[in-house]
Amino acid sequence: MWYLIHGTDHPNSLEGRKAARPAHLARLESLRDQGRLKLAGPLPAIDAEDPGPAGFTGSVIVAEFPSLQDARAWADADPYVAAGVYARVDVRPLKVVLP
């Protein structure tokens, strides 16, 4: 099943995000290589592709996992969690209809 993972950043977490980004991306690339990643990306704090020092408010990931528990465990092990970037991570089942 597909799951939506929404990480919400702590305020002023841009430097921690930058430091943890390579490890975060490596995990996403692994999901992609397994054919289990539908989409992933950060949420800019302002209406700009590159928000500069305004940073990001969080991230969204849509990926396939065997169960909600597996999706939560994967999300809890994210480098952004370990680095204190995320204040909260929500994981929800997602029924993909389109495309």
mmCIF file of N, CA and C in Angstrom:
data_model
loop_
_atom_site.group_PDB
_atom_site.id
_atom_site.type_symbol
_atom_site.label_atom_id
_atom_site.label_comp_id
_atom_site.label_asym_id
_atom_site.label_seq_id
_atom_site.Cartn_x
_atom_site.Cartn_y
_atom_site.Cartn_z
ATOM 1 N N MET A 1 0.843 -1.182 0.000
ATOM 2 C CA MET A 1 0.000 0.000 0.000
ATOM 3 C C MET A 1 0.888 1.244 0.000
ATOM 4 N N TRP A 2 0.319 2.327 -0.520
ATOM 5 C CA TRP A 2 1.023 3.608 -0.543
ATOM 6 C C TRP A 2 0.749 4.367 0.742
ATOM 7 N N TYR A 3 1.755 5.134 1.174
ATOM 8 C CA TYR A 3 1.636 5.948 2.388
ATOM 9 C C TYR A 3 2.162 7.346 2.113
ATOM 10 N N LEU A 4 1.485 8.324 2.715
ATOM 11 C CA LEU A 4 1.913 9.707 2.673
ATOM 12 C C LEU A 4 2.658 9.993 3.968
ATOM 13 N N ILE A 5 3.888 10.439 3.836
ATOM 14 C CA ILE A 5 4.702 10.820 4.989
ATOM 15 C C ILE A 5 4.902 12.323 4.907
ATOM 16 N N HIS A 6 4.463 13.029 5.949
ATOM 17 C CA HIS A 6 4.577 14.493 5.986
ATOM 18 C C HIS A 6 5.391 14.875 7.216
ATOM 19 N N GLY A 7 6.606 15.342 6.962
ATOM 20 C CA GLY A 7 7.452 15.835 8.041
ATOM 21 C C GLY A 7 7.305 17.336 8.139
ATOM 22 N N THR A 8 7.090 17.846 9.344
ATOM 23 C CA THR A 8 6.978 19.280 9.586
ATOM 24 C C THR A 8 8.248 19.746 10.289
ATOM 25 N N ASP A 9 8.916 20.725 9.685
ATOM 26 C CA ASP A 9 10.190 21.212 10.231
ATOM 27 C C ASP A 9 10.002 22.064 11.481
ATOM 28 N N HIS A 10 10.985 21.988 12.368
ATOM 29 C CA HIS A 10 11.118 22.964 13.442
ATOM 30 C C HIS A 10 11.453 24.303 12.797
ATOM 31 N N PRO A 11 11.095 25.412 13.416
ATOM 32 C CA PRO A 11 11.553 26.711 12.901
ATOM 33 C C PRO A 11 13.084 26.772 12.903
ATOM 34 N N ASN A 12 13.629 27.464 11.961
ATOM 35 C CA ASN A 12 15.079 27.690 11.875
ATOM 36 C C ASN A 12 15.888 26.388 11.794
ATOM 37 N N SER A 13 15.383 25.424 11.051
ATOM 38 C CA SER A 13 16.060 24.130 10.939
ATOM 39 C C SER A 13 16.860 23.976 9.642
ATOM 40 N N LEU A 14 17.029 25.063 8.902
ATOM 41 C CA LEU A 14 17.656 24.971 7.580
ATOM 42 C C LEU A 14 19.071 24.398 7.639
ATOM 43 N N GLU A 15 19.881 24.808 8.573
ATOM 44 C CA GLU A 15 21.259 24.301 8.645
ATOM 45 C C GLU A 15 21.281 22.810 8.959
ATOM 46 N N GLY A 16 20.435 22.363 9.854
ATOM 47 C CA GLY A 16 20.341 20.935 10.151
ATOM 48 C C GLY A 16 19.844 20.150 8.955
ATOM 49 N N ARG A 17 18.919 20.735 8.218
ATOM 50 C CA ARG A 17 18.398 20.100 7.001
ATOM 51 C C ARG A 17 19.514 19.930 5.984
ATOM 52 N N LYS A 18 20.294 20.989 5.781
ATOM 53 C CA LYS A 18 21.403 20.912 4.815
ATOM 54 C C LYS A 18 22.408 19.836 5.213
ATOM 55 N N ALA A 19 22.721 19.744 6.493
ATOM 56 C CA ALA A 19 23.712 18.767 6.961
ATOM 57 C C ALA A 19 23.216 17.331 6.800
ATOM 58 N N ALA A 20 21.936 17.098 7.039
ATOM 59 C CA ALA A 20 21.386 15.735 6.994
ATOM 60 C C ALA A 20 20.888 15.343 5.602
ATOM 61 N N ARG A 21 20.875 16.285 4.670
ATOM 62 C CA ARG A 21 20.287 16.035 3.351
ATOM 63 C C ARG A 21 20.916 14.861 2.592
ATOM 64 N N PRO A 22 22.237 14.714 2.534
ATOM 65 C CA PRO A 22 22.787 13.579 1.780
ATOM 66 C C PRO A 22 22.276 12.224 2.278
ATOM 67 N N ALA A 23 22.218 12.033 3.574
ATOM 68 C CA ALA A 23 21.734 10.760 4.122
ATOM 69 C C ALA A 23 20.234 10.600 3.868
ATOM 70 N N HIS A 24 19.488 11.686 3.975
ATOM 71 C CA HIS A 24 18.051 11.666 3.705
ATOM 72 C C HIS A 24 17.800 11.262 2.246
ATOM 73 N N LEU A 25 18.531 11.880 1.326
ATOM 74 C CA LEU A 25 18.367 11.563 -0.097
ATOM 75 C C LEU A 25 18.771 10.131 -0.414
ATOM 76 N N ALA A 26 19.798 9.618 0.241
ATOM 77 C CA ALA A 26 20.233 8.233 -0.003
ATOM 78 C C ALA A 26 19.118 7.247 0.312
ATOM 79 N N ARG A 27 18.373 7.501 1.378
ATOM 80 C CA ARG A 27 17.257 6.616 1.729
ATOM 81 C C ARG A 27 16.142 6.708 0.686
ATOM 82 N N LEU A 28 15.878 7.925 0.203
ATOM 83 C CA LEU A 28 14.858 8.096 -0.827
ATOM 84 C C LEU A 28 15.280 7.429 -2.127
ATOM 85 N N GLU A 29 16.556 7.564 -2.475
ATOM 86 C CA GLU A 29 17.059 6.922 -3.692
ATOM 87 C C GLU A 29 16.947 5.408 -3.598
ATOM 88 N N SER A 30 17.134 4.848 -2.421
ATOM 89 C CA SER A 30 16.970 3.412 -2.231
ATOM 90 C C SER A 30 15.520 2.996 -2.494
ATOM 91 N N LEU A 31 14.562 3.758 -1.963
ATOM 92 C CA LEU A 31 13.149 3.471 -2.249
ATOM 93 C C LEU A 31 12.870 3.582 -3.745
ATOM 94 N N ARG A 32 13.415 4.618 -4.374
ATOM 95 C CA ARG A 32 13.232 4.809 -5.826
ATOM 96 C C ARG A 32 13.775 3.615 -6.596
ATOM 97 N N ASP A 33 14.974 3.183 -6.240
ATOM 98 C CA ASP A 33 15.612 2.070 -6.941
ATOM 99 C C ASP A 33 14.839 0.765 -6.772
ATOM 100 N N GLN A 34 14.086 0.649 -5.684
ATOM 101 C CA GLN A 34 13.247 -0.528 -5.438
ATOM 102 C C GLN A 34 11.871 -0.392 -6.094
ATOM 103 N N GLY A 35 11.608 0.758 -6.745
ATOM 104 C CA GLY A 35 10.323 0.992 -7.385
ATOM 105 C C GLY A 35 9.218 1.314 -6.397
ATOM 106 N N ARG A 36 9.573 1.782 -5.192
ATOM 107 C CA ARG A 36 8.592 2.024 -4.131
ATOM 108 C C ARG A 36 8.353 3.507 -3.851
ATOM 109 N N LEU A 37 8.989 4.397 -4.596
ATOM 110 C CA LEU A 37 8.832 5.834 -4.366
ATOM 111 C C LEU A 37 8.008 6.450 -5.479
ATOM 112 N N LYS A 38 6.909 7.091 -5.112
ATOM 113 C CA LYS A 38 6.073 7.775 -6.098
ATOM 114 C C LYS A 38 6.492 9.227 -6.239
ATOM 115 N N LEU A 39 6.745 9.908 -5.116
ATOM 116 C CA LEU A 39 7.221 11.288 -5.159
ATOM 117 C C LEU A 39 7.808 11.674 -3.813
ATOM 118 N N ALA A 40 8.654 12.680 -3.846
ATOM 119 C CA ALA A 40 9.244 13.212 -2.620
ATOM 120 C C ALA A 40 9.742 14.617 -2.894
ATOM 121 N N GLY A 41 9.599 15.480 -1.913
ATOM 122 C CA GLY A 41 10.127 16.822 -2.068
ATOM 123 C C GLY A 41 9.883 17.682 -0.843
ATOM 124 N N PRO A 42 10.666 18.760 -0.737
ATOM 125 C CA PRO A 42 10.513 19.687 0.374
ATOM 126 C C PRO A 42 9.400 20.699 0.111
ATOM 127 N N LEU A 43 8.943 21.327 1.178
ATOM 128 C CA LEU A 43 7.906 22.348 1.100
ATOM 129 C C LEU A 43 8.548 23.703 1.396
ATOM 130 N N PRO A 44 8.803 24.516 0.363
ATOM 131 C CA PRO A 44 9.432 25.820 0.584
ATOM 132 C C PRO A 44 8.588 26.706 1.506
ATOM 133 N N ALA A 45 9.262 27.475 2.340
ATOM 134 C CA ALA A 45 8.577 28.362 3.279
ATOM 135 C C ALA A 45 7.952 29.564 2.580
ATOM 136 N N ILE A 46 8.422 29.866 1.384
ATOM 137 C CA ILE A 46 7.854 30.952 0.587
ATOM 138 C C ILE A 46 7.555 30.430 -0.808
ATOM 139 N N ASP A 47 6.838 31.202 -1.576
ATOM 140 C CA ASP A 47 6.439 30.787 -2.918
ATOM 141 C C ASP A 47 7.607 30.965 -3.893
ATOM 142 N N ALA A 48 8.580 30.073 -3.771
ATOM 143 C CA ALA A 48 9.762 30.115 -4.627
ATOM 144 C C ALA A 48 10.375 28.730 -4.662
ATOM 145 N N GLU A 49 10.863 28.331 -5.829
ATOM 146 C CA GLU A 49 11.502 27.018 -5.941
ATOM 147 C C GLU A 49 12.728 26.934 -5.044
ATOM 148 N N ASP A 50 13.494 28.018 -4.980
ATOM 149 C CA ASP A 50 14.636 28.103 -4.066
ATOM 150 C C ASP A 50 14.318 29.184 -3.034
ATOM 151 N N PRO A 51 13.898 28.781 -1.832
ATOM 152 C CA PRO A 51 13.484 29.771 -0.849
ATOM 153 C C PRO A 51 14.635 30.487 -0.142
ATOM 154 N N GLY A 52 15.872 30.119 -0.483
ATOM 155 C CA GLY A 52 17.018 30.766 0.139
ATOM 156 C C GLY A 52 16.974 30.643 1.649
ATOM 157 N N PRO A 53 17.295 31.710 2.377
ATOM 158 C CA PRO A 53 17.354 31.629 3.838
ATOM 159 C C PRO A 53 15.995 31.414 4.505
ATOM 160 N N ALA A 54 14.890 31.593 3.760
ATOM 161 C CA ALA A 54 13.568 31.326 4.342
ATOM 162 C C ALA A 54 13.414 29.837 4.656
ATOM 163 N N GLY A 55 14.129 29.000 3.916
ATOM 164 C CA GLY A 55 14.129 27.569 4.195
ATOM 165 C C GLY A 55 12.850 26.858 3.804
ATOM 166 N N PHE A 56 12.556 25.831 4.553
ATOM 167 C CA PHE A 56 11.445 24.935 4.244
ATOM 168 C C PHE A 56 10.586 24.724 5.484
ATOM 169 N N THR A 57 9.342 24.366 5.255
ATOM 170 C CA THR A 57 8.435 24.084 6.367
ATOM 171 C C THR A 57 8.270 22.585 6.599
ATOM 172 N N GLY A 58 8.799 21.783 5.706
ATOM 173 C CA GLY A 58 8.667 20.345 5.855
ATOM 174 C C GLY A 58 8.940 19.622 4.552
ATOM 175 N N SER A 59 8.524 18.362 4.520
ATOM 176 C CA SER A 59 8.719 17.505 3.357
ATOM 177 C C SER A 59 7.519 16.593 3.196
ATOM 178 N N VAL A 60 7.302 16.149 1.947
ATOM 179 C CA VAL A 60 6.261 15.177 1.638
ATOM 180 C C VAL A 60 6.904 14.023 0.886
ATOM 181 N N ILE A 61 6.554 12.828 1.293
ATOM 182 C CA ILE A 61 7.029 11.612 0.631
ATOM 183 C C ILE A 61 5.813 10.720 0.415
ATOM 184 N N VAL A 62 5.682 10.164 -0.769
ATOM 185 C CA VAL A 62 4.670 9.147 -1.039
ATOM 186 C C VAL A 62 5.432 7.908 -1.475
ATOM 187 N N ALA A 63 5.300 6.854 -0.682
ATOM 188 C CA ALA A 63 6.062 5.635 -0.940
ATOM 189 C C ALA A 63 5.239 4.407 -0.553
ATOM 190 N N GLU A 64 5.661 3.282 -1.100
ATOM 191 C CA GLU A 64 4.976 2.014 -0.853
ATOM 192 C C GLU A 64 5.687 1.243 0.252
ATOM 193 N N PHE A 65 4.886 0.737 1.194
ATOM 194 C CA PHE A 65 5.405 -0.083 2.297
ATOM 195 C C PHE A 65 4.441 -1.239 2.531
ATOM 196 N N PRO A 66 4.914 -2.330 3.142
ATOM 197 C CA PRO A 66 4.029 -3.465 3.405
ATOM 198 C C PRO A 66 2.904 -3.145 4.388
ATOM 199 N N SER A 67 3.144 -2.192 5.309
ATOM 200 C CA SER A 67 2.143 -1.881 6.329
ATOM 201 C C SER A 67 2.367 -0.475 6.875
ATOM 202 N N LEU A 68 1.373 0.018 7.580
ATOM 203 C CA LEU A 68 1.488 1.315 8.233
ATOM 204 C C LEU A 68 2.631 1.302 9.245
ATOM 205 N N GLN A 69 2.784 0.211 9.962
ATOM 206 C CA GLN A 69 3.867 0.103 10.940
ATOM 207 C C GLN A 69 5.230 0.196 10.259
ATOM 208 N N ASP A 70 5.370 -0.436 9.105
ATOM 209 C CA ASP A 70 6.633 -0.354 8.366
ATOM 210 C C ASP A 70 6.890 1.069 7.871
ATOM 211 N N ALA A 71 5.841 1.729 7.396
ATOM 212 C CA ALA A 71 5.993 3.113 6.934
ATOM 213 C C ALA A 71 6.399 4.023 8.091
ATOM 214 N N ARG A 72 5.778 3.838 9.251
ATOM 215 C CA ARG A 72 6.125 4.651 10.427
ATOM 216 C C ARG A 72 7.553 4.381 10.873
ATOM 217 N N ALA A 73 7.947 3.126 10.881
ATOM 218 C CA ALA A 73 9.319 2.791 11.286
ATOM 219 C C ALA A 73 10.328 3.414 10.335
ATOM 220 N N TRP A 74 10.042 3.368 9.038
ATOM 221 C CA TRP A 74 10.934 3.985 8.059
ATOM 222 C C TRP A 74 11.012 5.486 8.300
ATOM 223 N N ALA A 75 9.867 6.128 8.502
ATOM 224 C CA ALA A 75 9.836 7.576 8.730
ATOM 225 C C ALA A 75 10.565 7.956 10.015
ATOM 226 N N ASP A 76 10.391 7.167 11.060
ATOM 227 C CA ASP A 76 11.046 7.458 12.345
ATOM 228 C C ASP A 76 12.559 7.359 12.257
ATOM 229 N N ALA A 77 13.065 6.587 11.290
ATOM 230 C CA ALA A 77 14.511 6.401 11.129
ATOM 231 C C ALA A 77 15.123 7.417 10.161
ATOM 232 N N ASP A 78 14.346 8.389 9.712
ATOM 233 C CA ASP A 78 14.848 9.376 8.757
ATOM 234 C C ASP A 78 15.948 10.230 9.386
ATOM 235 N N PRO A 79 17.000 10.524 8.648
ATOM 236 C CA PRO A 79 18.068 11.390 9.163
ATOM 237 C C PRO A 79 17.579 12.772 9.592
ATOM 238 N N TYR A 80 16.512 13.269 8.984
ATOM 239 C CA TYR A 80 15.969 14.558 9.424
ATOM 240 C C TYR A 80 15.382 14.461 10.832
ATOM 241 N N VAL A 81 14.865 13.306 11.201
ATOM 242 C CA VAL A 81 14.376 13.100 12.569
ATOM 243 C C VAL A 81 15.568 13.104 13.525
ATOM 244 N N ALA A 82 16.594 12.321 13.190
ATOM 245 C CA ALA A 82 17.782 12.228 14.047
ATOM 246 C C ALA A 82 18.478 13.575 14.206
ATOM 247 N N ALA A 83 18.450 14.404 13.165
ATOM 248 C CA ALA A 83 19.118 15.707 13.206
ATOM 249 C C ALA A 83 18.262 16.785 13.865
ATOM 250 N N GLY A 84 17.040 16.455 14.233
ATOM 251 C CA GLY A 84 16.165 17.434 14.863
ATOM 252 C C GLY A 84 15.542 18.423 13.897
ATOM 253 N N VAL A 85 15.539 18.088 12.606
ATOM 254 C CA VAL A 85 14.928 18.961 11.602
ATOM 255 C C VAL A 85 13.404 18.918 11.746
ATOM 256 N N TYR A 86 12.856 17.711 11.848
ATOM 257 C CA TYR A 86 11.408 17.563 11.935
ATOM 258 C C TYR A 86 10.923 17.723 13.369
ATOM 259 N N ALA A 87 9.895 18.537 13.539
ATOM 260 C CA ALA A 87 9.211 18.665 14.824
ATOM 261 C C ALA A 87 8.163 17.565 14.966
ATOM 262 N N ARG A 88 7.620 17.141 13.809
ATOM 263 C CA ARG A 88 6.550 16.139 13.812
ATOM 264 C C ARG A 88 6.580 15.405 12.476
ATOM 265 N N VAL A 89 6.225 14.134 12.506
ATOM 266 C CA VAL A 89 6.094 13.350 11.276
ATOM 267 C C VAL A 89 4.759 12.616 11.328
ATOM 268 N N ASP A 90 3.926 12.879 10.327
ATOM 269 C CA ASP A 90 2.638 12.195 10.204
ATOM 270 C C ASP A 90 2.741 11.174 9.077
ATOM 271 N N VAL A 91 2.210 9.986 9.317
ATOM 272 C CA VAL A 91 2.209 8.917 8.312
ATOM 273 C C VAL A 91 0.770 8.447 8.160
ATOM 274 N N ARG A 92 0.295 8.451 6.914
ATOM 275 C CA ARG A 92 -1.090 8.062 6.656
ATOM 276 C C ARG A 92 -1.180 7.167 5.424
ATOM 277 N N PRO A 93 -2.078 6.195 5.445
ATOM 278 C CA PRO A 93 -2.316 5.403 4.242
ATOM 279 C C PRO A 93 -2.868 6.308 3.143
ATOM 280 N N LEU A 94 -2.541 5.986 1.905
ATOM 281 C CA LEU A 94 -2.982 6.798 0.764
ATOM 282 C C LEU A 94 -3.478 5.875 -0.338
ATOM 283 N N LYS A 95 -4.685 6.096 -0.766
ATOM 284 C CA LYS A 95 -5.221 5.360 -1.910
ATOM 285 C C LYS A 95 -4.964 6.202 -3.149
ATOM 286 N N VAL A 96 -4.038 5.781 -3.958
ATOM 287 C CA VAL A 96 -3.693 6.517 -5.174
ATOM 288 C C VAL A 96 -4.741 6.223 -6.227
ATOM 289 N N VAL A 97 -5.345 7.279 -6.765
ATOM 290 C CA VAL A 97 -6.383 7.141 -7.795
ATOM 291 C C VAL A 97 -5.836 7.597 -9.146
ATOM 292 N N LEU A 98 -5.139 8.715 -9.181
ATOM 293 C CA LEU A 98 -4.568 9.249 -10.405
ATOM 294 C C LEU A 98 -3.126 9.647 -10.176
ATOM 295 N N PRO A 99 -2.253 9.674 -11.083
ATOM 296 C CA PRO A 99 -2.456 9.275 -12.462
ATOM 297 C C PRO A 99 -2.460 7.775 -12.606
#
